[in-house]
Amino acid sequence: MPPMWEKLRAHHAEHARRPIAKLFATPNRARNFSARMGDMLFDFSKTSIDTEALWLLMQLAEEAGVAAKREAMFTGEKINDTEGRAVLHTALRGIDGGPVMVDGADVMPGIKEVLGRMEAFSDEVREGRFTGAGGAITDVVNIGIGGSDLGPAMACLALAPYHDGPRTHFVANVDGADIADTLRGLDPKTTLVIVASKTFTTIETMTNAATAKAWMSEGGGDPKAQFAALSTNMEKTAAFGIPAERVFGFEDWVGGRYSVWGPIGLSLMLAIGPQGFRAFLRGGQAMDRHFRAAEFKDNLPVLLALVGIWHHQICGYPTRAVLPYDQRLARLPAYLQQLEMESNGKRVAMDGEKLKVPSGPVVWGEPGTNGQHAFYQLIHQGTGVVPCEFMVAARGHESELAHQHELLVSNCLAQAEALMNGRSKKEAMALMAAKGFEGAELERQAAHRTFPGSRPSTMLLYPELTPEVLGMIIALYEHRVFVEGVILGINSFDQWGVELGKELALALQPVVAGEGDGADKDDSTRMLVDFIRKRR
């Protein structure tokens, strides 16, 4: 184990029993353990990180070479070395910056050309100049999976107040129920279908695309006129019947879970318009510039990453909960689940050797206040500790419902306070005594109402959920994942763990369909297949 990891673990062990609340005896605790970027505030003072732990964590980041790797990423070096690729999703949103070089060529002119084509197409659709067989486009169905679905689906929901274009719908699951339920009620003559697959070979996406094509043909629509593709495989998109002018491609240096900034975000652009989409890009760009320029002690992505390292690799907490107090961010936890777990769910380091520390945590969550009536019981009184990452806007979009937003914010702040302070046995005894309990029953009732406290949380605050702010939030978490990956010494930009199950599924499909006996499969798999076959 490298020395800095050992120092951090020793420091944690020494102070593990110290209540978080006691750290606030130090003057300016909140100010010293928070950071700002413009009107965005990140507060990590309600964690067990103290001055020495923060210094050690920043030293860990320095020794891992975060600054150098950061510059290598932004300047187009091939830091995804298992696939021999650069990592330049940041270039997709770098619309106000200078050249970005890959293999001696500036990629920005190509990015801007595709963005311009997206904007022109979006304007045509939104203004009714691009039509279906039945007139102006009323609905857009995005068919993708993983990063080709989670990003735009999350962003479209998040920015619902800015929608002034066609209605957007998303299909991802190969389960026929997904596409059947989505298409039900839509008019095939006024629906635009976007097929999002870089290779145009993703089996779930292409299966759903074929179903949508048949639905449109049978319903009087024109698939040749009403389909678009987000892909780099021009040969396959042409064979599917999509003309080149409605194919929007992106390079292999954009990973799927980082792709909402480019053509994969076309459905979002159609919903909120090119101007709103550019504001979204500029939010991400602003976070990029902050990440590159700010010192570690003031750097939101670095600090968020260091908090994550402290909680998972040092304290040993196996999960983290992302808890947006914003109903429109309902899909953000699922989006971050893929971003973090697909990126940092690795077991070997860049050199191919086994990791000496745990890799990424399990990421999960739901929006507040719904979660308070579901799983917060475990967070407050369960035997395990779940670090919580709260986020909330200072104001909502519905000015006439400002009183409800005040209640929402109050709940968010109260949960963080309750997790930190808890309720002592003495306080619980007084509470129950006031209700008339005595003796052994008083003890028993008080035990059920005692909260251990010292449950860590962070808070991300921003004025309002706008396209720019959403861009900042997504980029913040992208860079958090990057920093954690560098510190762990892993490649955050490949995903070989996704491939094995795909390969086995392709081999099993004929067996499930009755075209083979599965003799090469294990006894359990053969039993399961036999059970399914007999009941079809």
mmCIF file of N, CA, C and O in Angstrom, residues 278-360:
data_model
loop_
_atom_site.group_PDB
_atom_site.id
_atom_site.type_symbol
_atom_site.label_atom_id
_atom_site.label_comp_id
_atom_site.label_asym_id
_atom_site.label_seq_id
_atom_site.Cartn_x
_atom_site.Cartn_y
_atom_site.Cartn_z
ATOM 1 N N ARG A 278 -27.023 25.442 -26.581
ATOM 2 C CA ARG A 278 -25.731 26.123 -26.457
ATOM 3 C C ARG A 278 -25.510 26.609 -25.020
ATOM 4 O O ARG A 278 -24.371 26.596 -24.534
ATOM 5 N N ALA A 279 -26.562 27.041 -24.344
ATOM 6 C CA ALA A 279 -26.417 27.415 -22.935
ATOM 7 C C ALA A 279 -26.000 26.205 -22.105
ATOM 8 O O ALA A 279 -25.163 26.310 -21.198
ATOM 9 N N PHE A 280 -26.568 25.050 -22.404
ATOM 10 C CA PHE A 280 -26.196 23.787 -21.751
ATOM 11 C C PHE A 280 -24.708 23.496 -21.984
ATOM 12 O O PHE A 280 -23.968 23.171 -21.048
ATOM 13 N N LEU A 281 -24.261 23.640 -23.239
ATOM 14 C CA LEU A 281 -22.846 23.417 -23.556
ATOM 15 C C LEU A 281 -21.951 24.399 -22.805
ATOM 16 O O LEU A 281 -20.889 24.021 -22.293
ATOM 17 N N ARG A 282 -22.379 25.637 -22.749
ATOM 18 C CA ARG A 282 -21.540 26.646 -22.088
ATOM 19 C C ARG A 282 -21.464 26.410 -20.579
ATOM 20 O O ARG A 282 -20.464 26.770 -19.949
ATOM 21 N N GLY A 283 -22.490 25.806 -20.000
ATOM 22 C CA GLY A 283 -22.392 25.430 -18.597
ATOM 23 C C GLY A 283 -21.312 24.390 -18.378
ATOM 24 O O GLY A 283 -20.505 24.496 -17.445
ATOM 25 N N GLY A 284 -21.286 23.366 -19.242
ATOM 26 C CA GLY A 284 -20.224 22.373 -19.156
ATOM 27 C C GLY A 284 -18.858 22.984 -19.405
ATOM 28 O O GLY A 284 -17.875 22.660 -18.725
ATOM 29 N N GLN A 285 -18.792 23.889 -20.378
ATOM 30 C CA GLN A 285 -17.533 24.560 -20.704
ATOM 31 C C GLN A 285 -17.022 25.385 -19.515
ATOM 32 O O GLN A 285 -15.816 25.403 -19.219
ATOM 33 N N ALA A 286 -17.935 26.049 -18.814
ATOM 34 C CA ALA A 286 -17.547 26.845 -17.649
ATOM 35 C C ALA A 286 -16.950 25.956 -16.562
ATOM 36 O O ALA A 286 -15.957 26.318 -15.915
ATOM 37 N N MET A 287 -17.555 24.768 -16.336
ATOM 38 C CA MET A 287 -17.001 23.851 -15.341
ATOM 39 C C MET A 287 -15.645 23.326 -15.798
ATOM 40 O O MET A 287 -14.730 23.151 -14.977
ATOM 41 N N ASP A 288 -15.467 23.095 -17.102
ATOM 42 C CA ASP A 288 -14.158 22.666 -17.622
ATOM 43 C C ASP A 288 -13.084 23.698 -17.286
ATOM 44 O O ASP A 288 -11.979 23.350 -16.841
ATOM 45 N N ARG A 289 -13.399 24.954 -17.531
ATOM 46 C CA ARG A 289 -12.414 26.012 -17.289
ATOM 47 C C ARG A 289 -12.092 26.138 -15.814
ATOM 48 O O ARG A 289 -10.931 26.342 -15.434
ATOM 49 N N HIS A 290 -13.098 26.008 -14.969
ATOM 50 C CA HIS A 290 -12.871 26.013 -13.526
ATOM 51 C C HIS A 290 -11.988 24.838 -13.123
ATOM 52 O O HIS A 290 -11.034 25.001 -12.347
ATOM 53 N N PHE A 291 -12.294 23.657 -13.634
ATOM 54 C CA PHE A 291 -11.537 22.449 -13.302
ATOM 55 C C PHE A 291 -10.068 22.589 -13.697
ATOM 56 O O PHE A 291 -9.179 22.164 -12.957
ATOM 57 N N ARG A 292 -9.796 23.193 -14.850
ATOM 58 C CA ARG A 292 -8.415 23.342 -15.323
ATOM 59 C C ARG A 292 -7.658 24.427 -14.562
ATOM 60 O O ARG A 292 -6.431 24.318 -14.403
ATOM 61 N N ALA A 293 -8.357 25.463 -14.101
ATOM 62 C CA ALA A 293 -7.664 26.637 -13.575
ATOM 63 C C ALA A 293 -7.605 26.714 -12.055
ATOM 64 O O ALA A 293 -6.630 27.237 -11.497
ATOM 65 N N ALA A 294 -8.624 26.232 -11.366
ATOM 66 C CA ALA A 294 -8.700 26.437 -9.911
ATOM 67 C C ALA A 294 -7.704 25.551 -9.171
ATOM 68 O O ALA A 294 -7.458 24.398 -9.556
ATOM 69 N N GLU A 295 -7.135 26.085 -8.104
ATOM 70 C CA GLU A 295 -6.280 25.272 -7.239
ATOM 71 C C GLU A 295 -7.112 24.171 -6.605
ATOM 72 O O GLU A 295 -8.330 24.309 -6.431
ATOM 73 N N PHE A 296 -6.451 23.087 -6.235
ATOM 74 C CA PHE A 296 -7.172 21.947 -5.683
ATOM 75 C C PHE A 296 -8.070 22.349 -4.517
ATOM 76 O O PHE A 296 -9.198 21.850 -4.379
ATOM 77 N N LYS A 297 -7.619 23.259 -3.655
ATOM 78 C CA LYS A 297 -8.390 23.625 -2.466
ATOM 79 C C LYS A 297 -9.673 24.372 -2.800
ATOM 80 O O LYS A 297 -10.584 24.488 -1.958
ATOM 81 N N ASP A 298 -9.756 24.901 -4.026
ATOM 82 C CA ASP A 298 -10.937 25.648 -4.461
ATOM 83 C C ASP A 298 -11.654 24.974 -5.622
ATOM 84 O O ASP A 298 -12.594 25.543 -6.189
ATOM 85 N N ASN A 299 -11.247 23.776 -5.984
ATOM 86 C CA ASN A 299 -11.669 23.122 -7.221
ATOM 87 C C ASN A 299 -12.818 22.155 -6.937
ATOM 88 O O ASN A 299 -12.629 21.112 -6.303
ATOM 89 N N LEU A 300 -14.021 22.490 -7.401
ATOM 90 C CA LEU A 300 -15.196 21.679 -7.068
ATOM 91 C C LEU A 300 -15.062 20.223 -7.494
ATOM 92 O O LEU A 300 -15.330 19.315 -6.686
ATOM 93 N N PRO A 301 -14.669 19.901 -8.742
ATOM 94 C CA PRO A 301 -14.539 18.484 -9.104
ATOM 95 C C PRO A 301 -13.489 17.750 -8.270
ATOM 96 O O PRO A 301 -13.699 16.593 -7.882
ATOM 97 N N VAL A 302 -12.369 18.414 -7.995
ATOM 98 C CA VAL A 302 -11.320 17.773 -7.198
ATOM 99 C C VAL A 302 -11.816 17.514 -5.786
ATOM 100 O O VAL A 302 -11.648 16.412 -5.241
ATOM 101 N N LEU A 303 -12.458 18.505 -5.174
ATOM 102 C CA LEU A 303 -12.949 18.330 -3.805
ATOM 103 C C LEU A 303 -14.030 17.261 -3.727
ATOM 104 O O LEU A 303 -14.042 16.444 -2.796
ATOM 105 N N LEU A 304 -14.939 17.249 -4.704
ATOM 106 C CA LEU A 304 -15.979 16.211 -4.727
ATOM 107 C C LEU A 304 -15.346 14.827 -4.840
ATOM 108 O O LEU A 304 -15.780 13.872 -4.189
ATOM 109 N N ALA A 305 -14.303 14.717 -5.665
ATOM 110 C CA ALA A 305 -13.602 13.436 -5.815
ATOM 111 C C ALA A 305 -12.893 13.036 -4.523
ATOM 112 O O ALA A 305 -12.932 11.857 -4.117
ATOM 113 N N LEU A 306 -12.256 13.990 -3.872
ATOM 114 C CA LEU A 306 -11.531 13.671 -2.641
ATOM 115 C C LEU A 306 -12.484 13.237 -1.537
ATOM 116 O O LEU A 306 -12.167 12.336 -0.752
ATOM 117 N N VAL A 307 -13.657 13.856 -1.486
ATOM 118 C CA VAL A 307 -14.675 13.410 -0.529
ATOM 119 C C VAL A 307 -15.080 11.970 -0.835
ATOM 120 O O VAL A 307 -15.233 11.135 0.062
ATOM 121 N N GLY A 308 -15.249 11.662 -2.129
ATOM 122 C CA GLY A 308 -15.603 10.303 -2.524
ATOM 123 C C GLY A 308 -14.533 9.297 -2.143
ATOM 124 O O GLY A 308 -14.836 8.191 -1.649
ATOM 125 N N ILE A 309 -13.279 9.636 -2.367
ATOM 126 C CA ILE A 309 -12.163 8.760 -1.983
ATOM 127 C C ILE A 309 -12.151 8.550 -0.470
ATOM 128 O O ILE A 309 -11.978 7.430 0.035
ATOM 129 N N TRP A 310 -12.336 9.618 0.262
ATOM 130 C CA TRP A 310 -12.339 9.521 1.736
ATOM 131 C C TRP A 310 -13.425 8.565 2.211
ATOM 132 O O TRP A 310 -13.188 7.677 3.028
ATOM 133 N N HIS A 311 -14.616 8.734 1.677
ATOM 134 C CA HIS A 311 -15.734 7.925 2.174
ATOM 135 C C HIS A 311 -15.625 6.461 1.767
ATOM 136 O O HIS A 311 -15.922 5.578 2.581
ATOM 137 N N HIS A 312 -15.227 6.193 0.541
ATOM 138 C CA HIS A 312 -15.243 4.799 0.067
ATOM 139 C C HIS A 312 -13.937 4.077 0.352
ATOM 140 O O HIS A 312 -13.931 3.020 1.008
ATOM 141 N N GLN A 313 -12.838 4.620 -0.137
ATOM 142 C CA GLN A 313 -11.561 3.903 -0.004
ATOM 143 C C GLN A 313 -10.947 4.014 1.384
ATOM 144 O O GLN A 313 -10.215 3.117 1.804
ATOM 145 N N ILE A 314 -11.203 5.104 2.104
ATOM 146 C CA ILE A 314 -10.604 5.282 3.428
ATOM 147 C C ILE A 314 -11.560 4.845 4.541
ATOM 148 O O ILE A 314 -11.220 4.011 5.377
ATOM 149 N N CYS A 315 -12.779 5.379 4.539
ATOM 150 C CA CYS A 315 -13.741 5.017 5.593
ATOM 151 C C CYS A 315 -14.378 3.648 5.362
ATOM 152 O O CYS A 315 -14.877 3.030 6.301
ATOM 153 N N GLY A 316 -14.374 3.198 4.110
ATOM 154 C CA GLY A 316 -14.917 1.877 3.808
ATOM 155 C C GLY A 316 -16.419 1.825 3.618
ATOM 156 O O GLY A 316 -17.016 0.746 3.677
ATOM 157 N N TYR A 317 -17.066 2.963 3.377
ATOM 158 C CA TYR A 317 -18.506 2.965 3.124
ATOM 159 C C TYR A 317 -18.759 2.462 1.699
ATOM 160 O O TYR A 317 -18.232 3.025 0.742
ATOM 161 N N PRO A 318 -19.542 1.414 1.523
ATOM 162 C CA PRO A 318 -19.620 0.747 0.212
ATOM 163 C C PRO A 318 -20.481 1.440 -0.834
ATOM 164 O O PRO A 318 -20.361 1.155 -2.010
ATOM 165 N N THR A 319 -21.382 2.341 -0.413
ATOM 166 C CA THR A 319 -22.261 2.991 -1.377
ATOM 167 C C THR A 319 -22.252 4.498 -1.150
ATOM 168 O O THR A 319 -21.788 4.986 -0.117
ATOM 169 N N ARG A 320 -22.796 5.226 -2.136
ATOM 170 C CA ARG A 320 -23.081 6.645 -1.943
ATOM 171 C C ARG A 320 -24.433 6.944 -2.550
ATOM 172 O O ARG A 320 -24.788 6.404 -3.598
ATOM 173 N N ALA A 321 -25.209 7.773 -1.868
ATOM 174 C CA ALA A 321 -26.543 8.128 -2.336
ATOM 175 C C ALA A 321 -26.530 9.534 -2.916
ATOM 176 O O ALA A 321 -26.055 10.466 -2.270
ATOM 177 N N VAL A 322 -27.032 9.668 -4.144
ATOM 178 C CA VAL A 322 -27.187 10.970 -4.786
ATOM 179 C C VAL A 322 -28.647 11.375 -4.617
ATOM 180 O O VAL A 322 -29.555 10.674 -5.083
ATOM 181 N N LEU A 323 -28.883 12.502 -3.950
ATOM 182 C CA LEU A 323 -30.232 12.867 -3.515
ATOM 183 C C LEU A 323 -30.575 14.277 -3.975
ATOM 184 O O LEU A 323 -30.487 15.242 -3.202
ATOM 185 N N PRO A 324 -31.000 14.427 -5.241
ATOM 186 C CA PRO A 324 -31.400 15.753 -5.712
ATOM 187 C C PRO A 324 -32.776 16.126 -5.180
ATOM 188 O O PRO A 324 -33.726 15.361 -5.317
ATOM 189 N N TYR A 325 -32.872 17.280 -4.559
ATOM 190 C CA TYR A 325 -34.175 17.776 -4.146
ATOM 191 C C TYR A 325 -34.745 18.606 -5.295
ATOM 192 O O TYR A 325 -34.836 19.830 -5.242
ATOM 193 N N ASP A 326 -35.091 17.890 -6.332
ATOM 194 C CA ASP A 326 -35.652 18.465 -7.552
ATOM 195 C C ASP A 326 -36.266 17.322 -8.332
ATOM 196 O O ASP A 326 -35.549 16.433 -8.818
ATOM 197 N N GLN A 327 -37.584 17.310 -8.456
ATOM 198 C CA GLN A 327 -38.261 16.213 -9.132
ATOM 199 C C GLN A 327 -37.784 16.061 -10.571
ATOM 200 O O GLN A 327 -37.764 14.961 -11.108
ATOM 201 N N ARG A 328 -37.408 17.171 -11.191
ATOM 202 C CA ARG A 328 -36.966 17.105 -12.587
ATOM 203 C C ARG A 328 -35.583 16.484 -12.735
ATOM 204 O O ARG A 328 -35.166 16.174 -13.844
ATOM 205 N N LEU A 329 -34.880 16.290 -11.623
ATOM 206 C CA LEU A 329 -33.605 15.563 -11.654
ATOM 207 C C LEU A 329 -33.798 14.103 -11.230
ATOM 208 O O LEU A 329 -32.861 13.459 -10.768
ATOM 209 N N ALA A 330 -35.005 13.588 -11.425
ATOM 210 C CA ALA A 330 -35.313 12.219 -11.003
ATOM 211 C C ALA A 330 -34.422 11.185 -11.673
ATOM 212 O O ALA A 330 -34.128 10.133 -11.093
ATOM 213 N N ARG A 331 -33.971 11.459 -12.898
ATOM 214 C CA ARG A 331 -33.138 10.497 -13.615
ATOM 215 C C ARG A 331 -31.642 10.733 -13.412
ATOM 216 O O ARG A 331 -30.824 9.971 -13.926
ATOM 217 N N LEU A 332 -31.287 11.780 -12.677
ATOM 218 C CA LEU A 332 -29.863 12.048 -12.473
ATOM 219 C C LEU A 332 -29.147 10.930 -11.714
ATOM 220 O O LEU A 332 -28.037 10.547 -12.104
ATOM 221 N N PRO A 333 -29.714 10.370 -10.634
ATOM 222 C CA PRO A 333 -29.005 9.267 -9.974
ATOM 223 C C PRO A 333 -28.713 8.097 -10.914
ATOM 224 O O PRO A 333 -27.623 7.514 -10.861
ATOM 225 N N ALA A 334 -29.671 7.741 -11.784
ATOM 226 C CA ALA A 334 -29.427 6.647 -12.737
ATOM 227 C C ALA A 334 -28.338 7.035 -13.738
ATOM 228 O O ALA A 334 -27.498 6.206 -14.118
ATOM 229 N N TYR A 335 -28.353 8.289 -14.169
ATOM 230 C CA TYR A 335 -27.325 8.762 -15.089
ATOM 231 C C TYR A 335 -25.944 8.681 -14.430
ATOM 232 O O TYR A 335 -24.974 8.200 -15.030
ATOM 233 N N LEU A 336 -25.841 9.139 -13.190
ATOM 234 C CA LEU A 336 -24.558 9.103 -12.482
ATOM 235 C C LEU A 336 -24.169 7.678 -12.117
ATOM 236 O O LEU A 336 -22.977 7.370 -11.997
ATOM 237 N N GLN A 337 -25.151 6.826 -11.944
ATOM 238 C CA GLN A 337 -24.863 5.408 -11.694
ATOM 239 C C GLN A 337 -24.048 4.829 -12.837
ATOM 240 O O GLN A 337 -23.025 4.174 -12.617
ATOM 241 N N GLN A 338 -24.494 5.072 -14.070
ATOM 242 C CA GLN A 338 -23.714 4.593 -15.211
ATOM 243 C C GLN A 338 -22.372 5.307 -15.303
ATOM 244 O O GLN A 338 -21.324 4.683 -15.474
ATOM 245 N N LEU A 339 -22.405 6.636 -15.189
ATOM 246 C CA LEU A 339 -21.182 7.423 -15.329
ATOM 247 C C LEU A 339 -20.097 6.915 -14.380
ATOM 248 O O LEU A 339 -18.943 6.723 -14.775
ATOM 249 N N GLU A 340 -20.453 6.698 -13.140
ATOM 250 C CA GLU A 340 -19.450 6.335 -12.143
ATOM 251 C C GLU A 340 -19.141 4.839 -12.123
ATOM 252 O O GLU A 340 -17.980 4.430 -12.063
ATOM 253 N N MET A 341 -20.172 4.006 -12.194
ATOM 254 C CA MET A 341 -19.935 2.576 -12.031
ATOM 255 C C MET A 341 -19.353 1.934 -13.293
ATOM 256 O O MET A 341 -18.586 0.976 -13.206
ATOM 257 N N GLU A 342 -19.732 2.455 -14.464
ATOM 258 C CA GLU A 342 -19.123 1.933 -15.687
ATOM 259 C C GLU A 342 -17.707 2.462 -15.847
ATOM 260 O O GLU A 342 -16.838 1.783 -16.394
ATOM 261 N N SER A 343 -17.469 3.675 -15.353
ATOM 262 C CA SER A 343 -16.141 4.273 -15.485
ATOM 263 C C SER A 343 -15.147 3.684 -14.490
ATOM 264 O O SER A 343 -14.034 3.289 -14.857
ATOM 265 N N ASN A 344 -15.531 3.629 -13.233
ATOM 266 C CA ASN A 344 -14.576 3.261 -12.187
ATOM 267 C C ASN A 344 -14.870 1.916 -11.530
ATOM 268 O O ASN A 344 -14.297 1.594 -10.493
ATOM 269 N N GLY A 345 -15.732 1.126 -12.146
ATOM 270 C CA GLY A 345 -15.975 -0.228 -11.650
ATOM 271 C C GLY A 345 -14.956 -1.195 -12.229
ATOM 272 O O GLY A 345 -15.295 -2.095 -13.001
ATOM 273 N N LYS A 346 -13.711 -1.032 -11.869
ATOM 274 C CA LYS A 346 -12.604 -1.814 -12.424
ATOM 275 C C LYS A 346 -11.884 -2.572 -11.309
ATOM 276 O O LYS A 346 -11.995 -2.216 -10.133
ATOM 277 N N ARG A 347 -11.125 -3.574 -11.690
ATOM 278 C CA ARG A 347 -10.394 -4.342 -10.681
ATOM 279 C C ARG A 347 -8.889 -4.371 -10.931
ATOM 280 O O ARG A 347 -8.135 -4.921 -10.138
ATOM 281 N N VAL A 348 -8.466 -3.814 -12.072
ATOM 282 C CA VAL A 348 -7.033 -3.767 -12.364
ATOM 283 C C VAL A 348 -6.612 -2.336 -12.656
ATOM 284 O O VAL A 348 -7.404 -1.525 -13.150
ATOM 285 N N ALA A 349 -5.366 -2.041 -12.366
ATOM 286 C CA ALA A 349 -4.808 -0.719 -12.613
ATOM 287 C C ALA A 349 -4.371 -0.596 -14.073
ATOM 288 O O ALA A 349 -4.448 -1.560 -14.850
ATOM 289 N N MET A 350 -3.912 0.589 -14.445
ATOM 290 C CA MET A 350 -3.494 0.840 -15.825
ATOM 291 C C MET A 350 -2.406 -0.130 -16.269
ATOM 292 O O MET A 350 -2.313 -0.469 -17.446
ATOM 293 N N ASP A 351 -1.571 -0.594 -15.334
ATOM 294 C CA ASP A 351 -0.486 -1.512 -15.680
ATOM 295 C C ASP A 351 -0.932 -2.971 -15.743
ATOM 296 O O ASP A 351 -0.123 -3.873 -15.971
ATOM 297 N N GLY A 352 -2.224 -3.220 -15.544
ATOM 298 C CA GLY A 352 -2.739 -4.582 -15.616
ATOM 299 C C GLY A 352 -2.665 -5.346 -14.311
ATOM 300 O O GLY A 352 -3.156 -6.470 -14.228
ATOM 301 N N GLU A 353 -2.096 -4.734 -13.282
ATOM 302 C CA GLU A 353 -2.005 -5.390 -11.978
ATOM 303 C C GLU A 353 -3.278 -5.159 -11.163
ATOM 304 O O GLU A 353 -3.980 -4.168 -11.359
ATOM 305 N N LYS A 354 -3.575 -6.075 -10.248
ATOM 306 C CA LYS A 354 -4.771 -5.925 -9.417
ATOM 307 C C LYS A 354 -4.690 -4.672 -8.555
ATOM 308 O O LYS A 354 -3.624 -4.321 -8.041
ATOM 309 N N LEU A 355 -5.849 -4.007 -8.405
ATOM 310 C CA LEU A 355 -5.900 -2.824 -7.549
ATOM 311 C C LEU A 355 -5.598 -3.203 -6.105
ATOM 312 O O LEU A 355 -6.018 -4.258 -5.631
ATOM 313 N N LYS A 356 -4.911 -2.306 -5.427
ATOM 314 C CA LYS A 356 -4.591 -2.528 -4.022
ATOM 315 C C LYS A 356 -5.576 -1.822 -3.095
ATOM 316 O O LYS A 356 -5.474 -1.914 -1.876
ATOM 317 N N VAL A 357 -6.487 -1.086 -3.682
ATOM 318 C CA VAL A 357 -7.549 -0.428 -2.914
ATOM 319 C C VAL A 357 -8.873 -0.723 -3.611
ATOM 320 O O VAL A 357 -8.893 -1.100 -4.789
ATOM 321 N N PRO A 358 -9.995 -0.573 -2.917
ATOM 322 C CA PRO A 358 -11.286 -0.813 -3.581
ATOM 323 C C PRO A 358 -11.497 0.159 -4.743
ATOM 324 O O PRO A 358 -11.065 1.313 -4.689
ATOM 325 N N SER A 359 -12.188 -0.299 -5.777
ATOM 326 C CA SER A 359 -12.525 0.604 -6.879
ATOM 327 C C SER A 359 -13.798 1.357 -6.521
ATOM 328 O O SER A 359 -14.121 1.536 -5.347
ATOM 329 N N GLY A 360 -14.552 1.803 -7.521
ATOM 330 C CA GLY A 360 -15.670 2.702 -7.259
ATOM 331 C C GLY A 360 -16.776 2.098 -6.415
ATOM 332 O O GLY A 360 -16.967 0.878 -6.378
#
